[in-house]
Short mmCIF file of C-alpha atoms in Angstrom, two decimals:
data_model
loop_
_atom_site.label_atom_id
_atom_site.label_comp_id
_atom_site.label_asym_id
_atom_site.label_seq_id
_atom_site.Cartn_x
_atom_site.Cartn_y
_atom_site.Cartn_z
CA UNK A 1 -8.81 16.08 -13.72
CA UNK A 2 -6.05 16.96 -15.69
CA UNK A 3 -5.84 16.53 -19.76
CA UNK A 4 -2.76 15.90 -22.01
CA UNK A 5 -2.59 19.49 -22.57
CA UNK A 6 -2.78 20.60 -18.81
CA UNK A 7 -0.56 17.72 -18.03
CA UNK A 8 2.57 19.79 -20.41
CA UNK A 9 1.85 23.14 -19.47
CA UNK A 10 1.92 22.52 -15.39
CA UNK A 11 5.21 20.78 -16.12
CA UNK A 12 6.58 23.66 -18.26
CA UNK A 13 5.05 26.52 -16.15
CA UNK A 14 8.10 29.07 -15.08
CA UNK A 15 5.99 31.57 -13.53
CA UNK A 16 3.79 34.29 -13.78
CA UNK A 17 4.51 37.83 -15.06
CA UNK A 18 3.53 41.46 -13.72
CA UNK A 19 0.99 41.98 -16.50
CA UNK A 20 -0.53 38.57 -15.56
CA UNK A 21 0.74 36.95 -18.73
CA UNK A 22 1.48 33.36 -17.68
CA UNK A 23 5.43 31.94 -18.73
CA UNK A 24 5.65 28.62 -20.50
CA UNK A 25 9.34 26.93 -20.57
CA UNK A 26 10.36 25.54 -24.33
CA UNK A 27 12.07 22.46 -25.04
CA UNK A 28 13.11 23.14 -28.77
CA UNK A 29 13.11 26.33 -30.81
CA UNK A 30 12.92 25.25 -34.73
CA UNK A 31 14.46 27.90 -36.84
CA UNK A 32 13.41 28.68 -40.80
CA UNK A 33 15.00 31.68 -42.73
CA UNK A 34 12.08 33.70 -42.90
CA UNK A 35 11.08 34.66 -39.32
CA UNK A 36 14.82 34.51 -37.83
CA UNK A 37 16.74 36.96 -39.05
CA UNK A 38 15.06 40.46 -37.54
CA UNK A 39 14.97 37.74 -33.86
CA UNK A 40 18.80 37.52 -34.38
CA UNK A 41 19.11 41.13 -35.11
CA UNK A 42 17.32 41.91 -31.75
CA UNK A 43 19.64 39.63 -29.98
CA UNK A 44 22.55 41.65 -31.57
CA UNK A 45 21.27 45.23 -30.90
CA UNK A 46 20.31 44.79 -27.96
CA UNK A 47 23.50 42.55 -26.52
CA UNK A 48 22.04 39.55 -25.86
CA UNK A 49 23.00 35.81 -26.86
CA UNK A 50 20.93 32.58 -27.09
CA UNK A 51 20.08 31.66 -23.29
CA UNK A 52 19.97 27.83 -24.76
CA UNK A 53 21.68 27.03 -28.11
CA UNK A 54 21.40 23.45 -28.63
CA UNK A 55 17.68 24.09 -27.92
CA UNK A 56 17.52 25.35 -31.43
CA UNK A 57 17.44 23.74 -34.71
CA UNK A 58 17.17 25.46 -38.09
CA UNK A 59 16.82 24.72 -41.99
CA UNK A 60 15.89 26.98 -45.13
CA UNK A 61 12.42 25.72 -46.43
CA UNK A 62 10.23 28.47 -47.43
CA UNK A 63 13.07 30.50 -50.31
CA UNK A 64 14.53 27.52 -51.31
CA UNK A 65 14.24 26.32 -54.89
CA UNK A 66 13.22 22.90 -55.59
CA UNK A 67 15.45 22.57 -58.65
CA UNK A 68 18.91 23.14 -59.50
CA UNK A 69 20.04 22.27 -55.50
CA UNK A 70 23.28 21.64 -56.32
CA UNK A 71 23.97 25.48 -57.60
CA UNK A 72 23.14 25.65 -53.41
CA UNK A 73 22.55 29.88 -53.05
CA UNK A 74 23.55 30.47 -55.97
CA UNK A 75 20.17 28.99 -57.69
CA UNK A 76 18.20 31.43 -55.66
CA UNK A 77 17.55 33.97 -58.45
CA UNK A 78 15.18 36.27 -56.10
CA UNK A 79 17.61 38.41 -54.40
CA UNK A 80 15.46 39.01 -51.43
CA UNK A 81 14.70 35.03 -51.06
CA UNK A 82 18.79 34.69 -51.40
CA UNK A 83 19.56 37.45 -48.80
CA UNK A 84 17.61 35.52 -46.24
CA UNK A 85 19.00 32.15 -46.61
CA UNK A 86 22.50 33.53 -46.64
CA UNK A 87 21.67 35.64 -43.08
CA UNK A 88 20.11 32.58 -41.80
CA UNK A 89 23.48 30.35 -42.53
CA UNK A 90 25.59 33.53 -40.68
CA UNK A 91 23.10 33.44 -38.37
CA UNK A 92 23.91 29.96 -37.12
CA UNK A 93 27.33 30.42 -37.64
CA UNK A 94 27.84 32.77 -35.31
CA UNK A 95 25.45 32.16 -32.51
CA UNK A 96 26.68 27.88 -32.65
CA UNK A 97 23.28 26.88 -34.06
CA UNK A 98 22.68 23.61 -35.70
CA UNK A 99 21.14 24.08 -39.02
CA UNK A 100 20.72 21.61 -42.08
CA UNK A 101 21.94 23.98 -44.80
CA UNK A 102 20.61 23.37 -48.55
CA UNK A 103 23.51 21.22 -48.93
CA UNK A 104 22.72 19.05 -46.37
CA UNK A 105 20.69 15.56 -47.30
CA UNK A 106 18.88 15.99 -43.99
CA UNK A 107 17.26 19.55 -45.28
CA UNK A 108 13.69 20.06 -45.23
CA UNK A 109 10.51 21.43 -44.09
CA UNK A 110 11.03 22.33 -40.79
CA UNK A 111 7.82 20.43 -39.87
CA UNK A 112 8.92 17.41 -41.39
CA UNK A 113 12.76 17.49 -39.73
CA UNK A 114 11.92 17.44 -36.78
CA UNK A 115 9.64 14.67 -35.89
CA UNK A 116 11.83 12.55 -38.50
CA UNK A 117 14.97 13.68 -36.49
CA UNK A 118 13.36 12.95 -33.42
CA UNK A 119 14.13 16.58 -32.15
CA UNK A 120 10.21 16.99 -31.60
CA UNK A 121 9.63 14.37 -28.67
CA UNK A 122 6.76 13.32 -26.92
CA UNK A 123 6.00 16.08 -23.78
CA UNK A 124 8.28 18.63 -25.36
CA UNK A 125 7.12 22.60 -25.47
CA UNK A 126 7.91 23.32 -28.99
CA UNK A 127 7.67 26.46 -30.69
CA UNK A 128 8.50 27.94 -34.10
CA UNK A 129 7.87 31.02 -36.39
CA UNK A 130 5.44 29.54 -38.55
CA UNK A 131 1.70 28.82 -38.11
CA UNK A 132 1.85 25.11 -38.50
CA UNK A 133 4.29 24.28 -35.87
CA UNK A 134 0.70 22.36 -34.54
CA UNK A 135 1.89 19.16 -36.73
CA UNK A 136 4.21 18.78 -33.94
CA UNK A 137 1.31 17.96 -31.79
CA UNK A 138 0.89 14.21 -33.47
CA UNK A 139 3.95 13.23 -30.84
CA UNK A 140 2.03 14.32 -27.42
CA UNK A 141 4.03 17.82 -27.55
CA UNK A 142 3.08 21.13 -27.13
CA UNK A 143 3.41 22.90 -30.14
CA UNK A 144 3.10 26.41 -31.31
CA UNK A 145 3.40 28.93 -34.05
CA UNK A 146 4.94 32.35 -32.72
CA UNK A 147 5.51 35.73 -34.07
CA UNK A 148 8.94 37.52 -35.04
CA UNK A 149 8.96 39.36 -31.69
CA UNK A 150 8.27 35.60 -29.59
CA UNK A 151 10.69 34.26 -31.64
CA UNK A 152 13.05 36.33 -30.55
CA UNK A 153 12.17 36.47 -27.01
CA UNK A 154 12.51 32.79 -26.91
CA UNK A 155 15.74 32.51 -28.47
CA UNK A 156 16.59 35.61 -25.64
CA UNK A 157 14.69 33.58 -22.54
CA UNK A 158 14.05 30.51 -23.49
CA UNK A 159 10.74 31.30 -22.18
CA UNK A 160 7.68 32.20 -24.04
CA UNK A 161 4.49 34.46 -22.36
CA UNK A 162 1.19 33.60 -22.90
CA UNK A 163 -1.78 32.94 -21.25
CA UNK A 164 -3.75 28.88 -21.14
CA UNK A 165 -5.69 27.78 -23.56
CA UNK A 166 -8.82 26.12 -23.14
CA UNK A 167 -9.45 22.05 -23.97
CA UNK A 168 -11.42 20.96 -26.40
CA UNK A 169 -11.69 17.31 -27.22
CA UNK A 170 -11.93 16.42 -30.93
CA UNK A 171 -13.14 12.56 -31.01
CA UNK A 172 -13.64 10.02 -34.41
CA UNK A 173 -15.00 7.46 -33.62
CA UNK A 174 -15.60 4.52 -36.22
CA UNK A 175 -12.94 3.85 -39.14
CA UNK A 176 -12.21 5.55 -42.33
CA UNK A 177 -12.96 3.99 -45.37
CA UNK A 178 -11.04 3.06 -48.33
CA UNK A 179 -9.53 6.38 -50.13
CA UNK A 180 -10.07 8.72 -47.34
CA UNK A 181 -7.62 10.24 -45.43
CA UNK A 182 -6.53 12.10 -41.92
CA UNK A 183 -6.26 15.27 -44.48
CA UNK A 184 -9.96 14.60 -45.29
CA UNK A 185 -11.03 13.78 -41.54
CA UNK A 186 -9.23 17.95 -40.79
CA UNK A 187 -11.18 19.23 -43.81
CA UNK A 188 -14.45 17.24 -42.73
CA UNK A 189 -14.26 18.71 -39.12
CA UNK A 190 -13.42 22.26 -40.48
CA UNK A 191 -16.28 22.31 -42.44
CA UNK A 192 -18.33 21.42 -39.68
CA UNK A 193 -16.87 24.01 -36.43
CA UNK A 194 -15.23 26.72 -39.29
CA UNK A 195 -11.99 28.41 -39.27
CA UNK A 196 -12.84 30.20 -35.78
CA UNK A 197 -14.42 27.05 -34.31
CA UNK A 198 -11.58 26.13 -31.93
CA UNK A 199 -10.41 29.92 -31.03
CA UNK A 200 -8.31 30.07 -27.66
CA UNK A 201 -8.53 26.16 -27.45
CA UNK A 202 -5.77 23.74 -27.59
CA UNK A 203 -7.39 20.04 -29.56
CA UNK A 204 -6.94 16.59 -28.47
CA UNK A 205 -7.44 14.08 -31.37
CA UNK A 206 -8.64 11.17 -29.75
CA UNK A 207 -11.31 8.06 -30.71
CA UNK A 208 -10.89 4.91 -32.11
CA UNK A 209 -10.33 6.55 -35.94
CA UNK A 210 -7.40 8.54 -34.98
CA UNK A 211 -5.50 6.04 -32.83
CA UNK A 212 -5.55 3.63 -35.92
CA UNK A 213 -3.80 6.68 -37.73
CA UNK A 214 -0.28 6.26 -38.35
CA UNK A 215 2.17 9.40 -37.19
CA UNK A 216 2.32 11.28 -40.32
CA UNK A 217 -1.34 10.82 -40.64
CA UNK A 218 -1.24 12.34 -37.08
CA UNK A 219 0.72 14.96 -38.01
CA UNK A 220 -1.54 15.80 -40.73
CA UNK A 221 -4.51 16.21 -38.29
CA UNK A 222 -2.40 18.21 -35.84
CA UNK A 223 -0.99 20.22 -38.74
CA UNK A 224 -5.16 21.27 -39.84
CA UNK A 225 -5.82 22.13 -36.52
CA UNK A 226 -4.65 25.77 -36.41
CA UNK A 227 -7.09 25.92 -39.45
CA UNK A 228 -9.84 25.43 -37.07
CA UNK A 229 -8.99 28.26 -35.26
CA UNK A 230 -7.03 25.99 -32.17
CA UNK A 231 -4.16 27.11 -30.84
CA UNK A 232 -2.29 23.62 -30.85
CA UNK A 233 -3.41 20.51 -31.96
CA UNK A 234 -2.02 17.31 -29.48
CA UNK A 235 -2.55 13.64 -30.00
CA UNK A 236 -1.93 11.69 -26.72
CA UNK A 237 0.95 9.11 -26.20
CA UNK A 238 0.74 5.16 -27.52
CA UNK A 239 2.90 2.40 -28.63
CA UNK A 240 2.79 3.70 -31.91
CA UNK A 241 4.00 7.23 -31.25
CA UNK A 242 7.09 5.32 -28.94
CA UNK A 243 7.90 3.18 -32.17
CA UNK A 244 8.13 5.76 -34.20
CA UNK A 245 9.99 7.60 -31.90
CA UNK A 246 12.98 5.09 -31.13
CA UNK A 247 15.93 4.82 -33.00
CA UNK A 248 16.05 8.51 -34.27
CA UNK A 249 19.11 10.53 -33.83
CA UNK A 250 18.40 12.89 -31.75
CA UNK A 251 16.19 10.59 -29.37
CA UNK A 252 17.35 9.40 -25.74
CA UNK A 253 18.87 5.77 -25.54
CA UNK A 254 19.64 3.51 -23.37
CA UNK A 255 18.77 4.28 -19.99
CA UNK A 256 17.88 7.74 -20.82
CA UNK A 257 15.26 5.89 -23.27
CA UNK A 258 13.80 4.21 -20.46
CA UNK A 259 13.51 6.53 -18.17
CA UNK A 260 11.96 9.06 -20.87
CA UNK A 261 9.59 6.38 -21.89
CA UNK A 262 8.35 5.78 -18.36
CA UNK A 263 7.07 9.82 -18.50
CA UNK A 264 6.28 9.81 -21.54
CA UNK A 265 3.41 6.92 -21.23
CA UNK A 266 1.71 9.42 -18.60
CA UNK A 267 1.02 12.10 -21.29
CA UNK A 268 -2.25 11.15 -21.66
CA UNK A 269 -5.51 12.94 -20.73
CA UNK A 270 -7.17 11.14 -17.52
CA UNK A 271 -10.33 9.22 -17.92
CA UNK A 272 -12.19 12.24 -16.13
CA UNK A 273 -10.69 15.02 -17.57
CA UNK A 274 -12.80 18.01 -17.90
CA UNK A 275 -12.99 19.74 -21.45
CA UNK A 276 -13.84 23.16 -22.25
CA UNK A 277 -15.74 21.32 -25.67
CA UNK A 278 -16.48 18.18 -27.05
CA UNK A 279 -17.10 17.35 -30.50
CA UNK A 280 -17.83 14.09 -31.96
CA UNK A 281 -17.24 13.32 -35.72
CA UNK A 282 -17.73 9.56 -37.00
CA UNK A 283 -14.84 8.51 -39.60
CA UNK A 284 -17.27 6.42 -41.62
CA UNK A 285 -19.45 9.25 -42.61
CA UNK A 286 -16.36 11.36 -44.19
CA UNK A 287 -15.97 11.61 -47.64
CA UNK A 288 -12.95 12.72 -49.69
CA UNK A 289 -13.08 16.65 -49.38
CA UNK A 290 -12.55 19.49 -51.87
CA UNK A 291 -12.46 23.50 -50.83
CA UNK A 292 -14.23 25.08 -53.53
CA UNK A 293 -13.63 28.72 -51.98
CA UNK A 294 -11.13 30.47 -50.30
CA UNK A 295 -10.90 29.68 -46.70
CA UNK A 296 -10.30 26.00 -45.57
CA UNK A 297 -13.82 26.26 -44.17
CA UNK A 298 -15.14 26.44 -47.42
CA UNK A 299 -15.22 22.82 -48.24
CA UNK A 300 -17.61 19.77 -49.55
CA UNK A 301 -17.42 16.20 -50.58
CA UNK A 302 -16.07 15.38 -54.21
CA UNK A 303 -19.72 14.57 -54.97
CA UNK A 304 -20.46 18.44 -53.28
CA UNK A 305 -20.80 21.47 -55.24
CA UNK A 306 -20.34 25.29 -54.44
CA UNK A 307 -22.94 26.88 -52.20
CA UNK A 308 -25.56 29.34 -54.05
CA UNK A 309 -25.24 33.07 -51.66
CA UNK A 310 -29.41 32.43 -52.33
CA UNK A 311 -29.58 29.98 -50.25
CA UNK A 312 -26.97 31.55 -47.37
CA UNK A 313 -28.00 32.19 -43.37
CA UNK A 314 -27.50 35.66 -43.35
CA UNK A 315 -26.71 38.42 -46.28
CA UNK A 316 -23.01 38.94 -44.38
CA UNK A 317 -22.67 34.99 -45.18
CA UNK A 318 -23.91 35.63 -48.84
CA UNK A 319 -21.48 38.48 -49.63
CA UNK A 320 -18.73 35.87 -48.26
CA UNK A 321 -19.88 33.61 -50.58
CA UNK A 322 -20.64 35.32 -53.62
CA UNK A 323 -16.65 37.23 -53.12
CA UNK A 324 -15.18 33.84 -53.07
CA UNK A 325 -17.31 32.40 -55.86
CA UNK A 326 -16.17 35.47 -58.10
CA UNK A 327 -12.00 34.88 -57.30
CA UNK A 328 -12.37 31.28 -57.69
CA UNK A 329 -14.49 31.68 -61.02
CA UNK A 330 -16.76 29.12 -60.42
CA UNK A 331 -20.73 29.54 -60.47
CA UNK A 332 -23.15 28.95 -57.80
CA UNK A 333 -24.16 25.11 -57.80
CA UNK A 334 -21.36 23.86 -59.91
CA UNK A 335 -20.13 20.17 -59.18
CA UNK A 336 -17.35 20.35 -57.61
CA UNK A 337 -16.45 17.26 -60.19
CA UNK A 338 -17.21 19.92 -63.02
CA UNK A 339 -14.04 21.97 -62.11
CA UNK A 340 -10.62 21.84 -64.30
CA UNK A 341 -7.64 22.11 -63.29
CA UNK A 342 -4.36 23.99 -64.62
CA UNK A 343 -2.16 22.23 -62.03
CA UNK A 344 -1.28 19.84 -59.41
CA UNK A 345 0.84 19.99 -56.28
CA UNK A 346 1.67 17.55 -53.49
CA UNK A 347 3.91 18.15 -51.02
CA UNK A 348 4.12 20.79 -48.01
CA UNK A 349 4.43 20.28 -44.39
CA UNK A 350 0.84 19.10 -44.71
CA UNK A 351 1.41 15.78 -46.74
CA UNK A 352 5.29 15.73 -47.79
CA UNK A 353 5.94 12.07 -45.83
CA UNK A 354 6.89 8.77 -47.13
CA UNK A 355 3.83 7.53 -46.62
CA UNK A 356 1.67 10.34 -48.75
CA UNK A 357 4.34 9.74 -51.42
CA UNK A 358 3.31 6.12 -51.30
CA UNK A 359 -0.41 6.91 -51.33
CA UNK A 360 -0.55 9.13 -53.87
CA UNK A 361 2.27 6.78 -56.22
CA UNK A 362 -0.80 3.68 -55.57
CA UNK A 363 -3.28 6.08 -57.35
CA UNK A 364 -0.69 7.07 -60.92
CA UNK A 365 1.13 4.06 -61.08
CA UNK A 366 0.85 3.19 -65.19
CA UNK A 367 -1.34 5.86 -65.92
CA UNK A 368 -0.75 9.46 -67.22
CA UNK A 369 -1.52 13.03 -66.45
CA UNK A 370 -4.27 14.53 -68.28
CA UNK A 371 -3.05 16.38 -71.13
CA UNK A 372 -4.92 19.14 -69.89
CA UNK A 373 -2.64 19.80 -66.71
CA UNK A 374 -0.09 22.18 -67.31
CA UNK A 375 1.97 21.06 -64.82
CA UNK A 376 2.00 18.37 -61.84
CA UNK A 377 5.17 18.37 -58.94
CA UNK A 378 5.68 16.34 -56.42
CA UNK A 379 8.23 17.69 -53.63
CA UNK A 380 9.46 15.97 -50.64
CA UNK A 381 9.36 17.20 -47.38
CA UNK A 382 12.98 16.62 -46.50
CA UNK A 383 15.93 15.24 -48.66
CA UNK A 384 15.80 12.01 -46.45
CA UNK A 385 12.11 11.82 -47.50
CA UNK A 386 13.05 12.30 -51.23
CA UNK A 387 16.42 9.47 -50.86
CA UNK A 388 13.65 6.96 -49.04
CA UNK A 389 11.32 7.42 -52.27
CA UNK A 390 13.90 7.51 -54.70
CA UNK A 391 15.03 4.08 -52.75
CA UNK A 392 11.62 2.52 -53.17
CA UNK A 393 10.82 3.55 -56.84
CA UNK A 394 8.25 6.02 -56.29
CA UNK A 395 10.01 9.00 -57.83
CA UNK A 396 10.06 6.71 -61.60
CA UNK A 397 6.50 6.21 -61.01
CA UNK A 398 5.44 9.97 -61.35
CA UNK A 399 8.27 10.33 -63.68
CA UNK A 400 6.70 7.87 -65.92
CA UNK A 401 3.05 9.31 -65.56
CA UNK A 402 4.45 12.98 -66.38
CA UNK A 403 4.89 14.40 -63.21
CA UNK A 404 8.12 16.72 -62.06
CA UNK A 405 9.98 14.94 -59.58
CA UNK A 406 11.49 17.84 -57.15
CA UNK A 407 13.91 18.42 -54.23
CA UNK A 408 12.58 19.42 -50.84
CA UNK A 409 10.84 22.70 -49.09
CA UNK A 410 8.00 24.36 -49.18
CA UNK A 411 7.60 25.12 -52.63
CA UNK A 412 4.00 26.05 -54.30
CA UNK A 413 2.46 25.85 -50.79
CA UNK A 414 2.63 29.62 -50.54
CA UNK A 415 4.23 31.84 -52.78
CA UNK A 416 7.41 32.58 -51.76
CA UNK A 417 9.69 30.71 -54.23
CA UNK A 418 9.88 30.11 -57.93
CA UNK A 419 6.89 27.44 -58.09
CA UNK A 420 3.92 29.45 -58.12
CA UNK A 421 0.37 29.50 -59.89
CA UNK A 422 -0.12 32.22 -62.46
CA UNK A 423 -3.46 34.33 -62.09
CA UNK A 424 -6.77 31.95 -62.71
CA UNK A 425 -5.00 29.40 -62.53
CA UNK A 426 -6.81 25.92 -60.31
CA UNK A 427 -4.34 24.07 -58.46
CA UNK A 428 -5.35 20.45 -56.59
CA UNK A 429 -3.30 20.98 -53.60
CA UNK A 430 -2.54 19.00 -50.79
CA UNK A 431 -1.37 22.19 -48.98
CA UNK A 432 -3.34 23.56 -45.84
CA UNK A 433 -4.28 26.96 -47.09
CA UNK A 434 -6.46 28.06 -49.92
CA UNK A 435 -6.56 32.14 -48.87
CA UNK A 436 -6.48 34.69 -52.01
CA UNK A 437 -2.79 34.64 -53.42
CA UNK A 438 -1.47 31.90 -51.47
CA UNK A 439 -0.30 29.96 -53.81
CA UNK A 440 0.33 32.80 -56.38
CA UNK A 441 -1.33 36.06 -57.42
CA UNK A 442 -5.08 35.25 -58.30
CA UNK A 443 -3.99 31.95 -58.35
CA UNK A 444 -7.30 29.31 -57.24
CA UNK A 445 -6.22 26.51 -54.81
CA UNK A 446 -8.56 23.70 -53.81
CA UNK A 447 -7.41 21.45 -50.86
CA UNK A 448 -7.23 18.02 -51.08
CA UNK A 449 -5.49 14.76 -50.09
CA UNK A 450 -2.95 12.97 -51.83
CA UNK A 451 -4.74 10.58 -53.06
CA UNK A 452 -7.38 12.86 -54.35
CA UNK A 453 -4.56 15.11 -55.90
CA UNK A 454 -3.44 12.35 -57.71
CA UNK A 455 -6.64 11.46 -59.47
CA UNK A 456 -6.90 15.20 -60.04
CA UNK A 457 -3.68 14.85 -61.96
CA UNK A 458 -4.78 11.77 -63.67
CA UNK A 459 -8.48 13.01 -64.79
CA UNK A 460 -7.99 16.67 -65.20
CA UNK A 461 -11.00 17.79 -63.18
CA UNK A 462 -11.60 16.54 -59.76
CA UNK A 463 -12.87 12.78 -59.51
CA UNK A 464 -13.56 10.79 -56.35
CA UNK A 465 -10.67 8.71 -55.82
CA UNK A 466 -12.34 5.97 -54.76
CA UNK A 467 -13.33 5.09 -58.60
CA UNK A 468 -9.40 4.48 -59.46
CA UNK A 469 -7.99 2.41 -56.16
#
């Protein structure tokens, strides 16, 4: 029997090509300024248009600068970062694309948009050039990162080729405790399967633990899951996911609403659905997580400490190790708790929403970062997110503890605007990738939650966050 993934693909299947290579209809394109503007070229040397424009929806979040936004391009001193925003705003100019330019209050991560939006809807094919289009997954859609060429084949066809994926089911059972957290739970079950653990699968989060999750701690699960390896990661339908749905602007009403909702309470896997793999984690044995190396995979409880290549499986394992040890500059067997940090970063399409911002204001509020941090930023995931904070207080509560209060985008998550971590620097970072340079040349990131950044900030060093809620 059928699953929630099988369920979206038979009703989005167009076909099958000559070379085999299966075709998969897409709801919504989501457009960012780095992966769009060689598509768009395509489409112009070749002749072609969009084949569905108000399919797509674009913003600038990966160039843009989280300071200064009212200078708008103009505060984009890289000239490369600059050149792509600017094509991206011709871009949608000319082809009729709606875009939320860095003017607009409803800019953001493109990850964060859309569900907020409610342009990513439950049983939606959704697509985008960036890997963690999977956070999409947290509303019962389909949803993939692509490559320049797909991106432009989709914008061309409105189709995109590929072949199925396989099911695996990803169940929590139990309840999380106190100071641990969906970004924790993603860590936890990395750890356990590795970064190649869910290769040519698409994941269903289910169990009692993850329906108790709220949506953005969905979308932080489904956002993790291409760090497994998974193609997609897919949450199935529930009252929650319809609550948060309704009422958004760009969601159906009326009778539209009803007859949408009446589908959409069928996008769930059947009783008897058969799955590729199973694996079972229990939410009460998770800890709050740390990476100590460089590869998501490469992670431990706060009370953890690094591995010793001694003590590795196999000598390949030990030279991964002892290579990750060395860039990190850490020492076989050291606490994890034993590690200082230079900065502190929360935001990115991983943990950008309201409700991290809450989390990790309930951890600072009246206390200070550590003299020792050089620097501490919190950035929203979308101006809306930031106005909603600002609304609430939260942005005077890191203010007050010493933290920079920023505007929206992607920011320190990856190197590829002016917040970046200078060589040997440590960074807490509630980011989803901790690869060699990713956050800056040599710079050392260690992934954590929210909450567990903000202690970071707090303490200087890494502390279990458990100790200060």
């Amino acid at each position: 029997m059928p699953t929630l993934y099988d369920k979206i693909w038979a009703d989005h299947y167009a076909g099958t090509r000559s070379d085999g290579e299966g075709l998969l209809y897409i709801d919504r394109h989501l457009v960012h300024e780095v992966t769009s503007p060689q598509a768009f070229e395509g489409l112009r040397l070749a002749g072609r248009g969009l084949w569905r424009t108000q399919a797509n929806l674009a913003t600038p979040d990966h160039n843009v600068p989280t300071q200064r936004r009212a200078d708008g391009i103009d505060g984009i001193a890289d000239p490369v970062a600059r050149e792509q925003v600017v094509t991206l705003d011709e871009n949608c100019r000319r082809h009729g694309v709606t875009q939320y330019d860095i003017h607009d209050i409803r800019q953001g991560i493109v990850h964060v948009i859309g569900p907020e939006q409610g342009a990513t809807l439950p049983g939606m094919t959704i697509v985008c050039g960036d890997s963690h289009t999977s956070t999409h997954g947290a509303l019962a859609a389909l949803a993939q990162g692509i490559g320049t060429s797909e991106v432009e084949h989709v914008m061309a066809t409105q189709c995109l080729a590929q072949s199925k994926a396989r099911n695996m089911a990803v169940c929590v059972a139990g309840t999380l405790k106190e100071g641990v957290f969906a970004k924790d739970l993603a860590l936890a079950l990395i750890g356990r399967i590795g970064t190649g653990g869910a290769t040519g699968h698409t994941i269903e989060f289910m169990g009692p633990a993850v329906e108790a999750l709220s949506m953005e701690a969905r979308m932080t699960l489904c956002n993790m899951a291409i760090e497994a390896g998974a193609r997609a990661g897919m949450v199935a339908v529930d009252d929650r996911t319809l609550e948060y749905v309704h009422g958004r602007p760009l969601a159906p009403t009326g009778a539209g609403w009803d007859a949408a909702e009446t589908y959409w309470r069928t996008l769930v896997s059947d009783a008897d659905a058969n799955w590729d793999n199973e694996v079972s984690l229990d939410a009460a044995d998770v800890a709050p997580q740390v990476t100590w190396g460089t590869s998501p995979e490469m992670v431990v409880p706060v009370d953890g400490s690094a591995p010793d290549p001694a003590d590795a499986p196999s000598e390949l394992a030990a030279d991964g190790i002892e290579r990750a040890l060395g860039y990190m500059g850490l020492a076989p067997n050291q606490p994890v708790r034993e590690i200082e940090l230079d900065r502190v970063f929360i935001g990115s399409c991983t943990n950008s929403r309201l409700e991290d911002l809450r989390i990790a204001a309930q951890v600072v509020a009246g206390k200070q970062v550590a003299k020792s941090v050089k620097q501490a930023l919190v950035v929203p995931g979308s101006g809306l997110v930031k106005q909603a904070a600002e609304r609430e207080g939260l942005d005077r509560v890191f203010t007050d503890a010493g933290f920079e209060w920023r505007d929206a985008g992607c920011s320190m998550c990856l190197g590829m605007n002016p917040d970046r971590l200078l060589p040997g620097e440590h960074c807490a970072s509630t980011s989803n990738r901790n690869f060699e340079g990713r956050q800056g040349y040599r710079g050392r990131t260690h992934l954590v939650s929210p909450a567990m950044a903000a202690a970071a900030a707090v303490a200087g060093r890494f502390v279990d966050v458990r100790e200060l809620l």
